[in-house]
Coordinates of C-alpha atoms and ligand atoms in Angstrom, one line a residue:
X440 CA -110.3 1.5 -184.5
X441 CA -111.8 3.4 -187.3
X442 CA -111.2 6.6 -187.9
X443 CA -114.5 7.4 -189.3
X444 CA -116.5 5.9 -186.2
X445 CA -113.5 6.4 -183.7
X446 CA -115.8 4.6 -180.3
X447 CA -119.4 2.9 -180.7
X448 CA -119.8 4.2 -177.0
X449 CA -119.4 8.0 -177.7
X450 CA -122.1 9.5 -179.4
X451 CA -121.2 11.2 -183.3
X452 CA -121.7 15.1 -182.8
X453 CA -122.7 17.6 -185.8
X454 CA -122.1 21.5 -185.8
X455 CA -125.1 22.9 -187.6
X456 CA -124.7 25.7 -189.6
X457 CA -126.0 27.5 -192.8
X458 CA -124.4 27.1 -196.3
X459 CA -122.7 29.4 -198.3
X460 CA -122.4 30.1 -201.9
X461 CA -118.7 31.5 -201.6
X462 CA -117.3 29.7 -198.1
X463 CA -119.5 26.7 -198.5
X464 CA -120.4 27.1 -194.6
X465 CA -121.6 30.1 -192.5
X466 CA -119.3 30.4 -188.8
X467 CA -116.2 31.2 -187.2
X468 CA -113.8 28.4 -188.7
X469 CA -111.8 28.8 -186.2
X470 CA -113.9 28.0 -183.9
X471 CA -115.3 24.8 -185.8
X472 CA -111.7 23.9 -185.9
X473 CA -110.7 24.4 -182.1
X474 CA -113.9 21.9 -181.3
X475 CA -113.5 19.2 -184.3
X476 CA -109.5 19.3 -182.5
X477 CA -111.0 18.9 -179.2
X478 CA -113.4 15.6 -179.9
X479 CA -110.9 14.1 -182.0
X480 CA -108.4 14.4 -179.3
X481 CA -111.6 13.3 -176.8
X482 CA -112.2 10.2 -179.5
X483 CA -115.2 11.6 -180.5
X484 CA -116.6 12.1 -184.2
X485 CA -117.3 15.7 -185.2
X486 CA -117.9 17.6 -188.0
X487 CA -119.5 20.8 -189.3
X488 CA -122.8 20.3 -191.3
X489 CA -125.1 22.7 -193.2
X490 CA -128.9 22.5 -192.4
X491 CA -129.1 21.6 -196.5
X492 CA -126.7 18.9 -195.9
X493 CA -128.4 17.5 -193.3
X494 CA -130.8 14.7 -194.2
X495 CA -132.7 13.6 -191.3
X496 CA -133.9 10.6 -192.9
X497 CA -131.0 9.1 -194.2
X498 CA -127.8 7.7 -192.1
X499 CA -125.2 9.1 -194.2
X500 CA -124.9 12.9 -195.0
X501 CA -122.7 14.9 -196.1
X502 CA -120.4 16.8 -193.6
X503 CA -117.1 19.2 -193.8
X504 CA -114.0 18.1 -191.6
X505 CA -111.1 20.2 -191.8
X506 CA -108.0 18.9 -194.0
X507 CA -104.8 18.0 -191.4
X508 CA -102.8 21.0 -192.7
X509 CA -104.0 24.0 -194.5
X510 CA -107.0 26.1 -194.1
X511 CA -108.9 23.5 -196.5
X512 CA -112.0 21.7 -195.5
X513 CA -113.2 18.7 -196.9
X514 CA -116.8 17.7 -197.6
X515 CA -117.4 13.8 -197.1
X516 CA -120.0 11.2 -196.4
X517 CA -120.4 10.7 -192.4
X518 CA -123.0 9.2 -190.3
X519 CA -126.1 11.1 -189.3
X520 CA -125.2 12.8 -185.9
X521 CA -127.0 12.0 -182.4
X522 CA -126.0 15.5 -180.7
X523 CA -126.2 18.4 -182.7
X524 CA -124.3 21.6 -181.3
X525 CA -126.3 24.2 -182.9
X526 CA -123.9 26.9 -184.2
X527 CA -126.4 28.9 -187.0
X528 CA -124.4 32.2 -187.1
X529 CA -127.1 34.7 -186.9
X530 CA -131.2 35.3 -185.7
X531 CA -132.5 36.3 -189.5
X532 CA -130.9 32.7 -190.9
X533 CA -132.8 31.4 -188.1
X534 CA -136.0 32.7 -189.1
X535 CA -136.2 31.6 -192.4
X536 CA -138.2 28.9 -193.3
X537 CA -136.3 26.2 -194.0
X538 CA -133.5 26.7 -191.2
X539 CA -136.5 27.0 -188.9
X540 CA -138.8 23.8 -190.4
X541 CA -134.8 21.7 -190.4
X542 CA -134.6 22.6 -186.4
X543 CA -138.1 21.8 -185.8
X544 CA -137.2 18.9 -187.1
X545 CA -134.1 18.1 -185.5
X546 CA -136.3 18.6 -181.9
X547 CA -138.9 16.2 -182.7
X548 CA -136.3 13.3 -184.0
X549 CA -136.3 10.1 -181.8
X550 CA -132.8 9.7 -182.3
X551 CA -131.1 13.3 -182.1
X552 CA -130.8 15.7 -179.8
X553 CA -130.1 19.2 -181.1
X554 CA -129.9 21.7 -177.4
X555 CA -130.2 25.9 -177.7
X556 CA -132.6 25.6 -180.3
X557 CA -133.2 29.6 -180.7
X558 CA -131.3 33.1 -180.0
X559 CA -132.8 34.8 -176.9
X560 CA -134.9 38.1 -177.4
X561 CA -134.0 40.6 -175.0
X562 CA -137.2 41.5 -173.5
X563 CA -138.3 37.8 -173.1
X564 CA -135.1 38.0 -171.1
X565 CA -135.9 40.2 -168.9
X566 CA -140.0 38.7 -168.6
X567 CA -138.5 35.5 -167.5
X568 CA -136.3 36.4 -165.1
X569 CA -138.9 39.2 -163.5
X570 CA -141.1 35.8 -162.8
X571 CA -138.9 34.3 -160.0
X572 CA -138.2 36.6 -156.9
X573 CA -134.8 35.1 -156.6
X574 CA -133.7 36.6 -160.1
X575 CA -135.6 39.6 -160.6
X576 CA -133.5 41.8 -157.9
X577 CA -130.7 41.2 -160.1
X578 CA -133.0 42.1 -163.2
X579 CA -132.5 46.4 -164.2
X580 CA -136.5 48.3 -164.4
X581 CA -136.5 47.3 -168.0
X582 CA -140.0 48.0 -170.0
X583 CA -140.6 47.8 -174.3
X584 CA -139.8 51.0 -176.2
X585 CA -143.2 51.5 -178.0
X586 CA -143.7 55.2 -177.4
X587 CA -142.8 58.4 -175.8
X588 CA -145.1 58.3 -172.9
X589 CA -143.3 54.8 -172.0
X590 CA -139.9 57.2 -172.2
X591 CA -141.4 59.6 -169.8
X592 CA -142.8 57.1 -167.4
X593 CA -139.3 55.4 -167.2
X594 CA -137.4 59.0 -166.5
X595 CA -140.2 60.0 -163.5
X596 CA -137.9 57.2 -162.1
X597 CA -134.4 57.4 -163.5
X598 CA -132.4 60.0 -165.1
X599 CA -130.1 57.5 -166.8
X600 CA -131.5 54.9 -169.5
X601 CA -130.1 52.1 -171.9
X602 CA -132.0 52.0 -174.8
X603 CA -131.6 48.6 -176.7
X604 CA -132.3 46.8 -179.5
X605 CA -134.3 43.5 -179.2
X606 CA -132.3 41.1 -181.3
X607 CA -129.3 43.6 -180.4
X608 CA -125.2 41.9 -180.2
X609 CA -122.3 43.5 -180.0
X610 CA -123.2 46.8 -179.1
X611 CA -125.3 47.6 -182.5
X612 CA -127.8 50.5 -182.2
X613 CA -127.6 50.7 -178.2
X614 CA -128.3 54.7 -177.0
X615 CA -127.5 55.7 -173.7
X616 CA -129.9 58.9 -172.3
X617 CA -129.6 61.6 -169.7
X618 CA -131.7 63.6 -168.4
X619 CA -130.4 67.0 -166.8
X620 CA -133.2 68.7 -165.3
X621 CA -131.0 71.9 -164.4
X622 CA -129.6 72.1 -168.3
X623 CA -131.1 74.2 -171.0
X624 CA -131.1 71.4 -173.3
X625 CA -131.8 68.6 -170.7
X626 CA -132.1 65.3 -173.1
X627 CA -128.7 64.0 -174.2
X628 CA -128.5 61.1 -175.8
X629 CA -125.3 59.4 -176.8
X630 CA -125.7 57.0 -180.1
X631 CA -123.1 54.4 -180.2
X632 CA -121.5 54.3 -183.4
X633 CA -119.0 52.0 -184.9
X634 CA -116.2 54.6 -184.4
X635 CA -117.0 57.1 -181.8
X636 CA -120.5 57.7 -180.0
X637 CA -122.3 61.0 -181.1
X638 CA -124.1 62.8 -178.6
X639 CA -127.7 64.3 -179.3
X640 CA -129.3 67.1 -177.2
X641 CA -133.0 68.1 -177.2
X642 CA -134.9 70.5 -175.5
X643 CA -137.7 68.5 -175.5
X644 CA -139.3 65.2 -175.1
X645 CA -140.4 65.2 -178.8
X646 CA -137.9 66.4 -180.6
X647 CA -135.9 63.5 -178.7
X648 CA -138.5 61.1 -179.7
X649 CA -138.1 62.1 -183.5
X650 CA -134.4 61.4 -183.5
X651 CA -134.4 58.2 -181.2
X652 CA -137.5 56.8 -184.2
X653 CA -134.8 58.1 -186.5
X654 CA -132.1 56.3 -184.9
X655 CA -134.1 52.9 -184.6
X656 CA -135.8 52.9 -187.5
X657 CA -138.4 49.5 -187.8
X658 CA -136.0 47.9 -184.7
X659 CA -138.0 46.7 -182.0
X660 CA -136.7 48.4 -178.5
X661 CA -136.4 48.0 -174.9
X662 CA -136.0 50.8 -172.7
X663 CA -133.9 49.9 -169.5
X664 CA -132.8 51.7 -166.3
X665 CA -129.2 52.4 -166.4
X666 CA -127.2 51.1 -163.4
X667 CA -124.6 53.1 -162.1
X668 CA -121.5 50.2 -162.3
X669 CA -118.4 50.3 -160.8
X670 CA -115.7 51.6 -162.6
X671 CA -111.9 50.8 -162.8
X672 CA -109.7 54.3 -163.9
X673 CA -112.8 55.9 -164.5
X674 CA -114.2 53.3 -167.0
X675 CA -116.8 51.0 -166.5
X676 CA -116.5 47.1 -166.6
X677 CA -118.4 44.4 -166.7
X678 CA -118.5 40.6 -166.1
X679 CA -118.7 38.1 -168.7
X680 CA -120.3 34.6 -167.4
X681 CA -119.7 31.3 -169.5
X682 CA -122.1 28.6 -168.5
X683 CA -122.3 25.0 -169.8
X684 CA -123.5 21.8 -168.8
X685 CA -121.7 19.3 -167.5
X686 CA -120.9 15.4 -168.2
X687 CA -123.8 14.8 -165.1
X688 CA -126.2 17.0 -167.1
X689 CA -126.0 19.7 -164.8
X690 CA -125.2 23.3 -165.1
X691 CA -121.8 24.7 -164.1
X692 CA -119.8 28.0 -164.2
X693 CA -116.8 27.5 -166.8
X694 CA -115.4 30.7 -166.4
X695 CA -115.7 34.0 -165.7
X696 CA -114.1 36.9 -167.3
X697 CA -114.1 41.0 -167.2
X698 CA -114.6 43.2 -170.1
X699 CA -113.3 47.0 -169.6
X700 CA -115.4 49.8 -171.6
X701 CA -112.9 52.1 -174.2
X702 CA -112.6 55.2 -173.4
X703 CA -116.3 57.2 -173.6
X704 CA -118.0 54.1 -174.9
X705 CA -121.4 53.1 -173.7
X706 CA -120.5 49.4 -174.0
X707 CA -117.8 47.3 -172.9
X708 CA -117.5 45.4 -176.3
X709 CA -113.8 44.4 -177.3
X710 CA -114.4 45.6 -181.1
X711 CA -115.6 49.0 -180.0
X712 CA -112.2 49.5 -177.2
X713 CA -113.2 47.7 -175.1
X714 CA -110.8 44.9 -173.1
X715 CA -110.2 41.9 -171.4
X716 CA -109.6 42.0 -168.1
X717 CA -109.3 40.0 -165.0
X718 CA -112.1 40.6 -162.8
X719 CA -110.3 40.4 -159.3
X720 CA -108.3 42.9 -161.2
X721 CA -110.7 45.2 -162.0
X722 CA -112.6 45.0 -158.7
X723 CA -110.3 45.1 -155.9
X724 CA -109.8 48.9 -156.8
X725 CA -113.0 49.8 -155.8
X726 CA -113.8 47.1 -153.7
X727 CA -110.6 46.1 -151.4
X728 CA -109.6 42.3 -151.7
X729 CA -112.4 41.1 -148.7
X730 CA -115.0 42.5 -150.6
X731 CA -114.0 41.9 -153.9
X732 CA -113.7 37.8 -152.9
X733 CA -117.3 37.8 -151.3
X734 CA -118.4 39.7 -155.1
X735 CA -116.7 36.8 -156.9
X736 CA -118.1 34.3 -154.7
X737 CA -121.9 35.5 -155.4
X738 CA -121.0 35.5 -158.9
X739 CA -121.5 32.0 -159.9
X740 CA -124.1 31.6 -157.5
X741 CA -126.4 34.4 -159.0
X742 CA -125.2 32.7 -162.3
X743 CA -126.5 29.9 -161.9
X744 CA -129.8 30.9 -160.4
X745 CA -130.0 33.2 -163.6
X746 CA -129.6 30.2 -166.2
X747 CA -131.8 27.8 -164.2
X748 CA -134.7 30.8 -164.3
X749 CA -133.5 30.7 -168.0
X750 CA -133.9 27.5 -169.0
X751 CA -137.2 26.6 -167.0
X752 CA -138.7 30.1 -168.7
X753 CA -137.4 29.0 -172.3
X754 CA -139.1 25.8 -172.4
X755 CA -136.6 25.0 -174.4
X756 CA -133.5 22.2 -173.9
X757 CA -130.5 24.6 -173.6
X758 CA -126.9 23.3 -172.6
X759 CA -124.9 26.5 -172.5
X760 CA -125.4 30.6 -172.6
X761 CA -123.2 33.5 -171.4
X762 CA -123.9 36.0 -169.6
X763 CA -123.3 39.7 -169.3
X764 CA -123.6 40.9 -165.8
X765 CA -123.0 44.4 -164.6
X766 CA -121.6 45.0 -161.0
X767 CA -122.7 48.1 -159.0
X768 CA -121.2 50.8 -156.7
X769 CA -121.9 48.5 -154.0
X770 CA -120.9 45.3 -155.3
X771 CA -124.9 44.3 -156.3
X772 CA -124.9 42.1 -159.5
X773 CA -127.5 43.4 -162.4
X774 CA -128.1 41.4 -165.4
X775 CA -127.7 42.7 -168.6
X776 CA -128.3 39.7 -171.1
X777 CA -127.6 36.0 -172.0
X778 CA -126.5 34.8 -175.1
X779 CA -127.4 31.6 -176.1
X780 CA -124.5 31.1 -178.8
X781 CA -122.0 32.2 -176.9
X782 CA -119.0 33.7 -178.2
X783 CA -115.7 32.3 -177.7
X784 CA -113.7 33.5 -174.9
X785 CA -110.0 34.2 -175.3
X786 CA -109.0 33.6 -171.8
X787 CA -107.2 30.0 -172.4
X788 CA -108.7 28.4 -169.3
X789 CA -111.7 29.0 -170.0
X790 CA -111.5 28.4 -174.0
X791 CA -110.0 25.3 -173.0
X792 CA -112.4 23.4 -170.3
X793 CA -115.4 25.1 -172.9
X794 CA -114.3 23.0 -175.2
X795 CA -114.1 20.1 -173.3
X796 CA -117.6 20.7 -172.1
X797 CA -119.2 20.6 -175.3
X798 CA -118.3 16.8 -175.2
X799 CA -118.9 16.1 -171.6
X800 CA -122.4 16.7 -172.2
X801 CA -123.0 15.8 -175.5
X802 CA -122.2 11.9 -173.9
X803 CA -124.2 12.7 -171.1
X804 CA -127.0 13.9 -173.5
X805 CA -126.6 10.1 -175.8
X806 CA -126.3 8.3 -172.2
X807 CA -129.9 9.7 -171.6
X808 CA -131.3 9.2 -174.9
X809 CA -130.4 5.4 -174.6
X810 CA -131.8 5.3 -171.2
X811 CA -134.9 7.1 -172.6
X812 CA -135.6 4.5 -175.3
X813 CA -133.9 1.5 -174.6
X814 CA -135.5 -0.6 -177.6
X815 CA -133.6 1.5 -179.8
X816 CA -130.7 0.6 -181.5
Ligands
LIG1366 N1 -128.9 49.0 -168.0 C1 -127.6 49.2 -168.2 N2 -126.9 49.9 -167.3 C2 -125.6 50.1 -167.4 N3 -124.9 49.6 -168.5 C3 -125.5 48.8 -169.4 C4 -126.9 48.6 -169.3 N4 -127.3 47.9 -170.4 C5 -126.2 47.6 -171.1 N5 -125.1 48.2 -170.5 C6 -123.8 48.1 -171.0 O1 -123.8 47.9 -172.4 C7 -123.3 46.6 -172.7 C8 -124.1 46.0 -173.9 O2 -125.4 45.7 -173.5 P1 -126.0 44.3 -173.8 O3 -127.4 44.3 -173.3 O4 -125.1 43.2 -173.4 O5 -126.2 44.5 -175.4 P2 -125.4 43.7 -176.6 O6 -126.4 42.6 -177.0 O7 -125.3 44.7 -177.7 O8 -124.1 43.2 -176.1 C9 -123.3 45.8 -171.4 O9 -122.3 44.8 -171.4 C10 -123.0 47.0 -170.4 O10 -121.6 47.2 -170.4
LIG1367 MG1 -123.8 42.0 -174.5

């Protein structure tokens, strides 16, 4: 066997990323590694390619492979890939013109399949799952931040709100408000810092405004109700949902994991104090084991219902996406967001089989293409 084309029958896989001047390529390496380690072990062929190296119309281009020991990587000659895992680190290197005219490409070419195209917008979220009645009782009152009259409309019905960015991650430039009625300054809105939150107080609905346009500057908003979660030691947690095609093409639950808030953080985000937890763990406080089993059990289920809504929405080919789901006081699940490059999980189950995944379907996905176009070599 070669090592350079390790099976005829397995399909050669690309991770496509961005160049750059100093690191050669945009990503986690890590990450890159941990997969390129999976395939070989898997006999497939992968590498990490940069949407510059990648020539659609040659059949050799030129890719990076990590060396065997050492943090080096190589950059070699390697066939043109029929799957590409789409791994470009960040929305604005998306948009640019020619990341955006190479993935174009990469949908339209007879021979490659490139899945998770694009990064989800928040509030196309949130339209997409309000259009099917079987996700949009999950789906928090959720409406785009354009002015204060949409502020006031939302608080006639909620004294709590998330305000978010659009093309928000990790936590950036999310603002939680309260409303106090009975309080001389009745607006409080906590700003969620790198560090430590900082609270703002207003006696008024304008001077609030004037600091939240402060706050989010050009940044498109949504405005969201905030739902009251359940809490374990007085902080709140949240479920994190890993979803991923499988080697029949179809979706499946990989894992599911908890994420505790730091203490007086808005978000549940690891980097800002946040931890991981296990979610039987963190429910069966609140919930008593019964319940907490019947919430686990709904979990993949609403999941799943969640993606499909996702997917068909999108329009688009998508083979994986997390998901951030809140659960309430009574056990109800609410959706918070989907991610569709998902972040790697630490738990090593579920690193491990997400690995695995990746390659499951990427042969599913060349079994297809073969069966789609037979004549084709
Ligand atoms: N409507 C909401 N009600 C309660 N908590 C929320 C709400 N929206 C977000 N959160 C909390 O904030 C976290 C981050 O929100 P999310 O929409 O996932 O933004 P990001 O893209 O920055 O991760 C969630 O995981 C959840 O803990
Ligand atoms: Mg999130």
């Amino acid at each position: 066997m070669n090592a350079r084309f390790p099976d005829d029958s397995k399909p050669v896989i690309a991770i496509l990323t961005t160049s750059d001047r100093e690191r050669k390529f945009c990503g986690n390496r890590s990450n890159f590694r941990d997969i390129i380690r999976t395939g070989k072990e898997l006999g497939y062929l992968v590498y990490v390619v940069t949407v510059r190296d990648l020539k659609l119309e040659s059949r050799i281009v030129n890719g990076y492979v990590p060396a065997p020991v050492g943090k080096l990587w190589h950059r070699i000659p390697l066939p043109l890939p029929q799957i590409i895992y789409n791994r470009i680190p960040t929305r604005e290197e998306e948009e640019k013109g020619p990341v955006a005219r190479k993935i174009a490409q990469c949908l339209e070419h007879q021979d490659i399949v490139l899945y998770n195209p694009y990064f989800f917008n928040k509030w196309s979220l949130f339209e997409w799952l309000k259009g099917s009645r079987a996700t949009s009782r999950h789906v928090p009152h959720t409406k785009r931040l354009r002015s204060s009259r949409t502020l006031a409309s939302m608080l006639k019905n909620h004294d709590s709100l998330y305000l978010k960015p659009e093309n928000g991650k990790a936590g950036k430039g999310i603002m939680r408000l309260n409303y106090r009625g009975d309080a001389v300054l009745p607006y409080r809105l906590q700003i969620q810092g790198l560090k430590k939150n900082l609270t703002y107080k207003a006696a008024s609905l304008d001077r609030l405004w004037t600091r939240i346009e402060k706050e989010k500057g050009d940044d498109l908003y949504i405005v969201q109700q905030a739902i009251e979660l359940a809490t374990h030691r007085g902080r709140p947690f949240d479920l994190r949902v890993l979803l991923q095609k499988n080697g029949r093409g179809g979706w499946g639950v990989t894992g599911i994991g908890a994420r505790l808030a730091g203490v007086r953080s808005i978000t549940t985000h690891v980097p800002r104090g946040g931890s991981i937890e296990e979610p039987r763990n963190m429910l069966e406080g609140t919930f008593g084991s019964e319940k907490t089993a019947a919430i686990l059990r709904s979990v993949p289920t609403t999941a799943l219902l969640v993606a499909r809504q996702i997917e068909r929405a999108s329009e688009y080919a998508l083979g994986e996406m997390s998901m951030d789901l809140g659960v309430d006081k009574n056990g109800g699940l609410w959706f918070f967001e989907a991610n569709s490059r998902p972040m790697k999980f630490d738990e090593p189950a579920i690193r491990k089989l997400s690995l695995e995944r990746i390659f499951q379907y990427s042969q599913h996905l060349a079994l297809q293409s073969k069966l789609e176009t037979p004549s084709r070599k």
